[in-house]
Amino acid sequence: MIAPVLPTYARAKLSFERGEGVRVFTPEGEAYLDFGAGVAVTSCGHSHPHLIKALTEQANRIWHTSNIYQMPGQEKLAKRLVDATFADTVFFTNSGAEALECSIKMARKYHAAHGHPEKFRLITFEGAFHGRTLATIAAGGQMKYIEGFGPKVDGFDQVVFGDLEAVKAAITDATAGILIEPVQGEGGVRPVPHEFLRALRALCDEHGILLVLDEVQCGVGRTGKLFAHEWAGITPDIMAIAKGIGGGFPLGACLATEKAAIGMTAGSHGSTFGGNPLATAVGNAVLDVVTAPGFLESVQQRALVLKQKLAALKDAHPAIIDDIRGFGLMMGIKCKVPNTELQAAAVDQHLLTIGAGDNVVRLLPPLIVTDADIAEAVDKLDRACKALEAKAAA
Ligand SMILES: *Cc1c(COP(=O)(O)O)cnc(C)c1O
């Protein structure tokens, strides 16, 4: 008999009823160190007092009005995102996939508005993940997500990750732009080299096409800058964000330059819930935390500590760990054993991690993680590796 909840998830036999900072607690009161943060969602940790205050104060005033009316909280959040980034304008959504949908539609509409509706194709990369809607599974290009759901949405041309010649060869008169995650998350924590991002920016300028970034996972402070592309010294034309911006409240956004947004006139796009008062109250509170003086510098320092400790962990367990990748607080452990085994061994030590493609275990702690939390997490990973080694020797 089918479960009351549609069985699309392979769920761990664990549940949590309370969270505090970097820790979550089972109904029995057992603590787990949360180095998954949802999946890079609880950027400010669990039960952050400033976020609780923002949400409950808003809940006591008004929950929902509709995008039919003026939305002061939404306008404030948009203005702050515009001031902090390349963008001139923002559309709010409830999820990452919807932020991508808006980005994809905008890139197509840009060329249509310039009299070129035939330019609707986006170049994407192997290993990409952009969400689970019909368009975003086509953009991600992974057969396991596409098969069985009818004709694949047309308009995405996938090339090998990091292959600039392949990108050049894929650009045609029908190309609207290039869509890429600056750090692939689900694909296995694969950072795009900065020079590659710069080369994509130059290619887009040369061909009059748009650079569309998916920072749903790597954005909002995760890499130690507000957005990951800042490290490469480039700016996109359009960018999708979500996950960390809501700190656990469902919130996403599509940010764009005025030039890229030219086709998105009144009535061209919309959302019932997108950017509602509760969501944007929390979004504003998350920005208060992440853009506070010194916060991102502190993320960079914590990231360095994590990276050094993981390098030592790799040296100590050469039979388990193949490689350490990623940067900021978005790290991946490429495993020699199945990644699920290391994850399970970590759960035995009360450490939560996230799996990823390419046999990687992802570490995505809340951005408020401390050096002591990092030491504790790597200690747990060390014990998890030792347990796997002991099992292999037995
Ligand atoms: C999670 C994710 C998405 C999809 O976000 P949803 O909120 O699940 O729709 C898109 N792109 C990237 C890079 C992601 O990590």
Short mmCIF file of C-alpha atoms and ligand atoms in Angstrom, two decimals:
data_model
loop_
_atom_site.label_atom_id
_atom_site.label_comp_id
_atom_site.label_asym_id
_atom_site.label_seq_id
_atom_site.Cartn_x
_atom_site.Cartn_y
_atom_site.Cartn_z
CA MET A 1 0.00 0.00 0.00
CA ILE A 2 1.35 3.42 -0.93
CA ALA A 3 2.43 5.68 1.92
CA PRO A 4 0.29 8.76 2.63
CA VAL A 5 3.33 10.82 1.60
CA LEU A 6 4.20 10.17 -2.06
CA PRO A 7 7.25 7.91 -1.84
CA THR A 8 9.63 9.99 -3.99
CA TYR A 9 12.28 10.29 -1.27
CA ALA A 10 14.59 7.65 0.17
CA ARG A 11 14.39 8.99 3.69
CA ALA A 12 16.82 8.30 6.52
CA LYS A 13 15.24 6.77 9.63
CA LEU A 14 15.78 9.95 11.61
CA SER A 15 13.61 12.87 12.56
CA PHE A 16 14.29 16.08 14.38
CA GLU A 17 11.92 18.11 16.49
CA ARG A 18 14.15 20.98 17.51
CA GLY A 19 17.20 22.84 16.26
CA GLU A 20 19.64 25.28 17.78
CA GLY A 21 22.52 26.82 15.86
CA VAL A 22 24.51 24.02 14.23
CA ARG A 23 22.69 21.24 16.13
CA VAL A 24 19.40 19.42 15.70
CA PHE A 25 17.71 17.19 18.27
CA THR A 26 15.66 14.00 17.89
CA PRO A 27 12.39 13.54 19.85
CA GLU A 28 14.51 11.50 22.30
CA GLY A 29 16.74 14.53 22.81
CA GLU A 30 19.79 13.17 21.02
CA ALA A 31 21.93 15.90 19.42
CA TYR A 32 23.27 15.73 15.86
CA LEU A 33 25.80 18.14 14.39
CA ASP A 34 24.16 19.48 11.23
CA PHE A 35 26.73 19.85 8.42
CA GLY A 36 24.02 19.70 5.77
CA ALA A 37 21.90 22.66 6.89
CA GLY A 38 18.92 21.15 5.06
CA VAL A 39 20.78 21.28 1.81
CA ALA A 40 22.60 24.59 2.27
CA VAL A 41 19.31 26.14 3.43
CA THR A 42 19.62 27.06 7.11
CA SER A 43 22.37 29.58 6.39
CA CYS A 44 22.02 31.27 9.78
CA GLY A 45 21.68 28.02 11.70
CA HIS A 46 18.58 26.73 13.45
CA SER A 47 16.39 28.98 15.61
CA HIS A 48 18.42 32.11 14.98
CA PRO A 49 16.88 34.69 17.36
CA HIS A 50 16.95 37.47 14.75
CA LEU A 51 15.13 35.30 12.19
CA ILE A 52 12.58 34.10 14.75
CA LYS A 53 11.88 37.70 15.72
CA ALA A 54 11.45 38.80 12.10
CA LEU A 55 9.12 35.89 11.30
CA THR A 56 6.95 36.16 14.41
CA GLU A 57 6.68 39.94 14.25
CA GLN A 58 5.53 39.67 10.64
CA ALA A 59 3.19 36.78 11.53
CA ASN A 60 1.53 39.01 14.09
CA ARG A 61 0.94 41.74 11.49
CA ILE A 62 -0.02 40.16 8.14
CA TRP A 63 0.93 36.88 6.42
CA HIS A 64 -0.17 37.34 2.88
CA THR A 65 -1.59 40.04 0.66
CA SER A 66 -0.84 39.21 -3.02
CA ASN A 67 1.41 40.65 -5.66
CA ILE A 68 -1.66 42.58 -6.81
CA TYR A 69 -0.75 45.11 -4.11
CA GLN A 70 2.32 47.07 -3.05
CA MET A 71 4.66 44.92 -0.94
CA PRO A 72 6.94 47.07 1.25
CA GLY A 73 8.94 44.14 2.69
CA GLN A 74 9.48 42.72 -0.80
CA GLU A 75 10.55 46.12 -2.14
CA LYS A 76 13.00 46.49 0.73
CA LEU A 77 14.56 43.06 0.10
CA ALA A 78 14.75 43.72 -3.65
CA LYS A 79 16.43 47.09 -3.08
CA ARG A 80 18.98 45.53 -0.73
CA LEU A 81 19.79 42.74 -3.21
CA VAL A 82 20.11 45.30 -5.99
CA ASP A 83 22.42 47.46 -3.86
CA ALA A 84 24.58 44.46 -2.92
CA THR A 85 24.93 42.93 -6.40
CA PHE A 86 25.21 43.44 -10.17
CA ALA A 87 21.41 43.37 -10.42
CA ASP A 88 18.98 46.20 -11.13
CA THR A 89 15.81 44.22 -10.51
CA VAL A 90 14.52 41.11 -8.69
CA PHE A 91 11.63 38.65 -9.10
CA PHE A 92 10.75 36.58 -6.02
CA THR A 93 9.84 32.89 -6.04
CA ASN A 94 9.29 30.11 -3.50
CA SER A 95 12.04 27.78 -4.66
CA GLY A 96 15.21 27.37 -6.62
CA ALA A 97 13.56 25.71 -9.61
CA GLU A 98 11.12 28.60 -9.93
CA ALA A 99 14.00 31.08 -9.76
CA LEU A 100 15.58 29.12 -12.64
CA GLU A 101 12.28 29.07 -14.55
CA CYS A 102 12.15 32.85 -14.34
CA SER A 103 15.81 33.07 -15.40
CA ILE A 104 15.27 30.79 -18.40
CA LYS A 105 12.10 32.60 -19.46
CA MET A 106 13.83 35.97 -19.09
CA ALA A 107 16.81 34.91 -21.22
CA ARG A 108 14.43 33.76 -23.96
CA LYS A 109 12.25 36.85 -23.71
CA TYR A 110 15.29 39.13 -23.95
CA HIS A 111 16.02 37.94 -27.47
CA ALA A 112 12.32 37.84 -28.41
CA ALA A 113 12.04 41.48 -27.31
CA HIS A 114 14.94 42.25 -29.63
CA GLY A 115 13.15 40.60 -32.53
CA HIS A 116 14.91 37.23 -32.26
CA PRO A 117 12.44 34.70 -30.84
CA GLU A 118 14.48 31.97 -32.55
CA LYS A 119 17.26 32.61 -30.02
CA PHE A 120 15.87 30.55 -27.15
CA ARG A 121 18.50 27.88 -26.48
CA LEU A 122 20.76 27.78 -23.43
CA ILE A 123 24.10 26.03 -23.23
CA THR A 124 24.37 23.97 -20.03
CA PHE A 125 26.99 21.66 -18.49
CA GLU A 126 27.26 17.98 -17.66
CA GLY A 127 26.76 17.33 -13.97
CA ALA A 128 24.50 20.36 -13.62
CA PHE A 129 21.45 20.47 -11.38
CA HIS A 130 18.86 23.19 -11.81
CA GLY A 131 15.72 21.74 -10.18
CA ARG A 132 12.85 19.33 -10.84
CA THR A 133 10.34 21.20 -13.00
CA LEU A 134 9.96 20.11 -16.62
CA ALA A 135 12.24 22.88 -17.90
CA THR A 136 14.85 22.57 -15.17
CA ILE A 137 15.23 18.78 -15.53
CA ALA A 138 15.85 19.41 -19.24
CA ALA A 139 18.39 22.09 -18.30
CA GLY A 140 20.13 19.72 -15.87
CA GLY A 141 20.19 17.07 -18.55
CA GLN A 142 20.35 14.06 -16.22
CA MET A 143 18.49 11.12 -17.75
CA LYS A 144 17.51 9.71 -14.33
CA TYR A 145 15.38 12.84 -13.76
CA ILE A 146 14.11 13.19 -17.35
CA GLU A 147 13.06 9.66 -18.30
CA GLY A 148 9.37 8.80 -18.19
CA PHE A 149 8.12 12.36 -18.01
CA GLY A 150 7.28 12.80 -21.67
CA PRO A 151 9.12 14.86 -24.27
CA LYS A 152 12.10 16.69 -22.84
CA VAL A 153 11.60 20.46 -22.92
CA ASP A 154 13.53 21.71 -25.93
CA GLY A 155 16.13 24.44 -25.78
CA PHE A 156 19.09 23.10 -23.80
CA ASP A 157 22.42 22.08 -25.30
CA GLN A 158 24.69 20.33 -22.85
CA VAL A 159 28.48 20.34 -23.12
CA VAL A 160 31.28 18.76 -21.09
CA PHE A 161 32.06 20.52 -17.79
CA GLY A 162 34.97 22.93 -18.18
CA ASP A 163 35.37 22.49 -21.95
CA LEU A 164 35.60 25.97 -23.47
CA GLU A 165 36.06 24.72 -27.04
CA ALA A 166 32.85 22.70 -26.68
CA VAL A 167 31.02 25.83 -25.53
CA LYS A 168 32.30 27.79 -28.52
CA ALA A 169 31.27 25.00 -30.87
CA ALA A 170 27.79 24.85 -29.31
CA ILE A 171 27.01 28.54 -29.87
CA THR A 172 24.66 28.96 -32.84
CA ASP A 173 22.23 31.58 -34.14
CA ALA A 174 19.63 29.99 -31.85
CA THR A 175 21.69 30.45 -28.64
CA ALA A 176 20.17 32.77 -26.03
CA GLY A 177 22.80 32.32 -23.36
CA ILE A 178 24.90 30.10 -21.12
CA LEU A 179 23.56 28.67 -17.85
CA ILE A 180 26.03 27.49 -15.21
CA GLU A 181 26.45 26.91 -11.46
CA PRO A 182 29.70 28.64 -10.34
CA VAL A 183 30.13 25.67 -8.02
CA GLN A 184 28.26 22.52 -9.01
CA GLY A 185 26.49 21.26 -5.91
CA GLU A 186 24.50 18.10 -6.64
CA GLY A 187 27.07 17.25 -9.33
CA GLY A 188 29.69 16.66 -6.64
CA VAL A 189 30.98 20.03 -5.35
CA ARG A 190 32.85 20.95 -8.50
CA PRO A 191 33.99 24.59 -8.57
CA VAL A 192 34.15 26.16 -12.01
CA PRO A 193 37.66 27.62 -12.45
CA HIS A 194 37.57 31.42 -12.26
CA GLU A 195 39.29 31.79 -15.62
CA PHE A 196 36.58 29.60 -17.16
CA LEU A 197 33.83 31.87 -15.80
CA ARG A 198 35.72 34.88 -17.15
CA ALA A 199 36.00 33.19 -20.54
CA LEU A 200 32.23 32.51 -20.54
CA ARG A 201 31.57 36.16 -19.72
CA ALA A 202 33.77 37.22 -22.65
CA LEU A 203 32.07 34.73 -24.99
CA CYS A 204 28.64 36.03 -24.01
CA ASP A 205 29.71 39.62 -24.66
CA GLU A 206 31.26 38.67 -27.98
CA HIS A 207 28.10 36.90 -29.19
CA GLY A 208 25.48 39.17 -27.62
CA ILE A 209 24.12 36.34 -25.49
CA LEU A 210 23.36 36.23 -21.77
CA LEU A 211 25.33 34.72 -18.90
CA VAL A 212 22.88 33.09 -16.49
CA LEU A 213 24.23 31.87 -13.15
CA ASP A 214 22.59 29.35 -10.85
CA GLU A 215 23.70 30.37 -7.34
CA VAL A 216 20.82 28.57 -5.65
CA GLN A 217 23.28 26.51 -3.61
CA CYS A 218 26.59 28.42 -3.69
CA GLY A 219 25.11 31.90 -3.14
CA VAL A 220 24.24 33.98 -0.05
CA GLY A 221 27.62 33.79 1.66
CA ARG A 222 28.26 30.06 1.24
CA THR A 223 31.67 30.58 -0.39
CA GLY A 224 32.70 33.50 1.82
CA LYS A 225 31.53 36.18 -0.62
CA LEU A 226 27.87 37.15 -0.86
CA PHE A 227 27.84 35.43 -4.27
CA ALA A 228 30.35 32.92 -5.62
CA HIS A 229 30.87 34.68 -8.98
CA GLU A 230 32.44 37.62 -7.13
CA TRP A 231 35.58 35.50 -6.67
CA ALA A 232 36.00 35.40 -10.46
CA GLY A 233 35.59 39.17 -10.76
CA ILE A 234 32.74 38.87 -13.25
CA THR A 235 29.03 39.60 -13.15
CA PRO A 236 26.20 37.68 -14.81
CA ASP A 237 23.21 39.13 -16.66
CA ILE A 238 20.75 36.95 -14.76
CA MET A 239 21.15 34.96 -11.53
CA ALA A 240 18.90 32.49 -9.72
CA ILE A 241 19.16 32.21 -5.94
CA ALA A 242 17.15 30.38 -3.25
CA LYS A 243 18.16 27.96 -0.45
CA GLY A 244 20.25 30.18 1.88
CA ILE A 245 18.33 33.42 1.28
CA GLY A 246 15.30 32.12 3.20
CA GLY A 247 17.30 30.57 6.04
CA GLY A 248 14.69 27.77 6.08
CA PHE A 249 11.67 29.73 4.88
CA PRO A 250 10.83 28.88 1.23
CA LEU A 251 12.19 31.82 -0.75
CA GLY A 252 13.98 32.19 -4.05
CA ALA A 253 14.71 35.00 -6.47
CA CYS A 254 15.76 35.82 -9.98
CA LEU A 255 18.13 38.80 -10.11
CA ALA A 256 18.84 40.59 -13.36
CA THR A 257 20.28 43.64 -15.00
CA GLU A 258 17.86 46.17 -16.48
CA LYS A 259 19.14 45.21 -19.92
CA ALA A 260 18.46 41.47 -19.46
CA ALA A 261 15.01 42.10 -17.96
CA ILE A 262 13.78 44.16 -20.92
CA GLY A 263 11.15 41.61 -22.00
CA MET A 264 9.67 41.01 -18.55
CA THR A 265 6.85 43.54 -18.69
CA ALA A 266 3.59 43.58 -16.68
CA GLY A 267 1.75 40.29 -17.09
CA SER A 268 4.71 38.39 -18.57
CA HIS A 269 5.39 36.38 -15.40
CA GLY A 270 3.96 35.93 -11.93
CA SER A 271 3.62 33.92 -8.74
CA THR A 272 0.88 33.69 -6.11
CA PHE A 273 3.16 33.22 -3.12
CA GLY A 274 6.49 34.53 -4.44
CA GLY A 275 7.97 37.18 -2.13
CA ASN A 276 5.09 37.22 0.32
CA PRO A 277 5.39 39.22 3.55
CA LEU A 278 6.48 36.27 5.72
CA ALA A 279 9.12 35.12 3.24
CA THR A 280 10.61 38.55 2.64
CA ALA A 281 10.61 39.41 6.35
CA VAL A 282 12.85 36.37 6.86
CA GLY A 283 14.88 37.16 3.72
CA ASN A 284 15.58 40.63 5.06
CA ALA A 285 16.62 39.15 8.43
CA VAL A 286 18.99 36.70 6.69
CA LEU A 287 20.59 39.61 4.83
CA ASP A 288 20.98 41.48 8.15
CA VAL A 289 23.03 38.54 9.45
CA VAL A 290 25.03 37.72 6.33
CA THR A 291 25.91 41.30 5.41
CA ALA A 292 26.78 42.37 8.97
CA PRO A 293 30.32 43.81 9.11
CA GLY A 294 32.89 41.01 9.37
CA PHE A 295 30.44 38.15 8.82
CA LEU A 296 31.69 37.04 5.39
CA GLU A 297 35.33 37.44 6.50
CA SER A 298 34.51 35.12 9.38
CA VAL A 299 33.00 32.60 6.92
CA GLN A 300 36.27 32.76 4.96
CA GLN A 301 38.30 32.12 8.10
CA ARG A 302 36.10 29.19 9.19
CA ALA A 303 36.37 27.83 5.64
CA LEU A 304 40.15 27.85 5.85
CA VAL A 305 40.06 25.91 9.11
CA LEU A 306 37.66 23.36 7.61
CA LYS A 307 39.80 22.95 4.49
CA GLN A 308 43.00 22.39 6.50
CA LYS A 309 41.36 19.86 8.79
CA LEU A 310 39.86 17.99 5.83
CA ALA A 311 43.27 17.84 4.13
CA ALA A 312 44.68 16.22 7.28
CA LEU A 313 41.71 13.83 7.39
CA LYS A 314 42.42 12.76 3.83
CA ASP A 315 46.08 12.08 4.68
CA ALA A 316 45.01 10.00 7.67
CA HIS A 317 42.54 7.88 5.68
CA PRO A 318 43.91 7.27 2.20
CA ALA A 319 41.80 4.11 1.75
CA ILE A 320 38.55 6.01 2.38
CA ILE A 321 39.13 9.51 1.01
CA ASP A 322 40.21 10.15 -2.55
CA ASP A 323 40.08 13.93 -2.67
CA ILE A 324 38.84 17.08 -0.94
CA ARG A 325 37.16 19.68 -3.13
CA GLY A 326 35.19 22.88 -2.97
CA PHE A 327 35.78 26.15 -1.21
CA GLY A 328 34.18 28.31 1.42
CA LEU A 329 31.71 26.37 3.52
CA MET A 330 30.81 24.22 0.52
CA MET A 331 33.18 21.28 0.72
CA GLY A 332 33.10 17.83 -0.82
CA ILE A 333 34.82 14.62 0.23
CA LYS A 334 35.34 12.42 -2.81
CA CYS A 335 35.24 8.89 -1.46
CA LYS A 336 36.99 5.66 -2.37
CA VAL A 337 34.26 3.71 -0.57
CA PRO A 338 30.62 4.32 -1.55
CA ASN A 339 29.74 7.82 -0.27
CA THR A 340 26.62 6.40 1.38
CA GLU A 341 28.86 4.25 3.63
CA LEU A 342 30.83 7.25 4.87
CA GLN A 343 27.58 9.16 5.39
CA ALA A 344 26.06 6.30 7.38
CA ALA A 345 29.22 6.00 9.48
CA ALA A 346 29.03 9.76 10.11
CA VAL A 347 25.39 9.45 11.21
CA ASP A 348 26.55 6.79 13.70
CA GLN A 349 28.78 9.55 15.10
CA HIS A 350 25.80 11.96 15.11
CA LEU A 351 27.07 14.04 12.21
CA LEU A 352 24.73 14.94 9.33
CA THR A 353 26.17 15.34 5.83
CA ILE A 354 24.67 15.40 2.31
CA GLY A 355 25.45 13.04 -0.54
CA ALA A 356 26.28 14.32 -4.02
CA GLY A 357 27.07 12.98 -7.47
CA ASP A 358 30.51 11.63 -8.36
CA ASN A 359 30.62 9.66 -5.07
CA VAL A 360 31.01 12.79 -2.96
CA VAL A 361 29.93 13.59 0.60
CA ARG A 362 29.00 17.26 0.92
CA LEU A 363 29.70 19.41 3.97
CA LEU A 364 27.45 22.49 4.02
CA PRO A 365 27.34 23.73 7.62
CA PRO A 366 25.36 26.79 8.64
CA LEU A 367 27.46 29.91 8.01
CA ILE A 368 27.49 30.64 11.76
CA VAL A 369 29.56 27.50 12.41
CA THR A 370 32.47 27.96 14.87
CA ASP A 371 36.00 26.56 14.88
CA ALA A 372 34.96 24.29 17.76
CA ASP A 373 32.01 22.94 15.72
CA ILE A 374 34.37 22.29 12.79
CA ALA A 375 36.86 20.49 15.03
CA GLU A 376 34.02 18.37 16.42
CA ALA A 377 32.69 17.55 12.94
CA VAL A 378 36.09 16.52 11.58
CA ASP A 379 36.68 14.47 14.73
CA LYS A 380 33.41 12.66 14.04
CA LEU A 381 34.46 12.10 10.42
CA ASP A 382 37.78 10.73 11.66
CA ARG A 383 35.94 8.24 13.89
CA ALA A 384 33.60 7.38 11.01
CA CYS A 385 36.60 6.64 8.76
CA LYS A 386 38.20 4.52 11.50
CA ALA A 387 34.98 2.53 11.88
CA LEU A 388 34.94 1.87 8.12
CA GLU A 389 38.62 0.84 8.21
CA ALA A 390 37.97 -1.53 11.10
CA LYS A 391 35.04 -3.04 9.21
CA ALA A 392 37.17 -3.54 6.08
CA ALA A 393 39.94 -5.20 8.14
CA ALA A 394 37.52 -7.60 9.88
C1 LIG B 1 18.59 22.94 -4.98
C2 LIG B 1 19.00 23.51 -6.28
C3 LIG B 1 18.05 23.89 -7.25
C4 LIG B 1 16.58 23.63 -7.08
O1 LIG B 1 16.03 24.27 -5.97
P1 LIG B 1 14.59 23.82 -5.42
O2 LIG B 1 14.32 24.80 -4.33
O3 LIG B 1 14.72 22.41 -4.95
O4 LIG B 1 13.63 23.93 -6.55
C5 LIG B 1 18.52 24.50 -8.40
N1 LIG B 1 19.82 24.71 -8.61
C6 LIG B 1 20.76 24.36 -7.71
C7 LIG B 1 22.19 24.65 -7.98
C8 LIG B 1 20.38 23.73 -6.52
O5 LIG B 1 21.31 23.36 -5.64
#
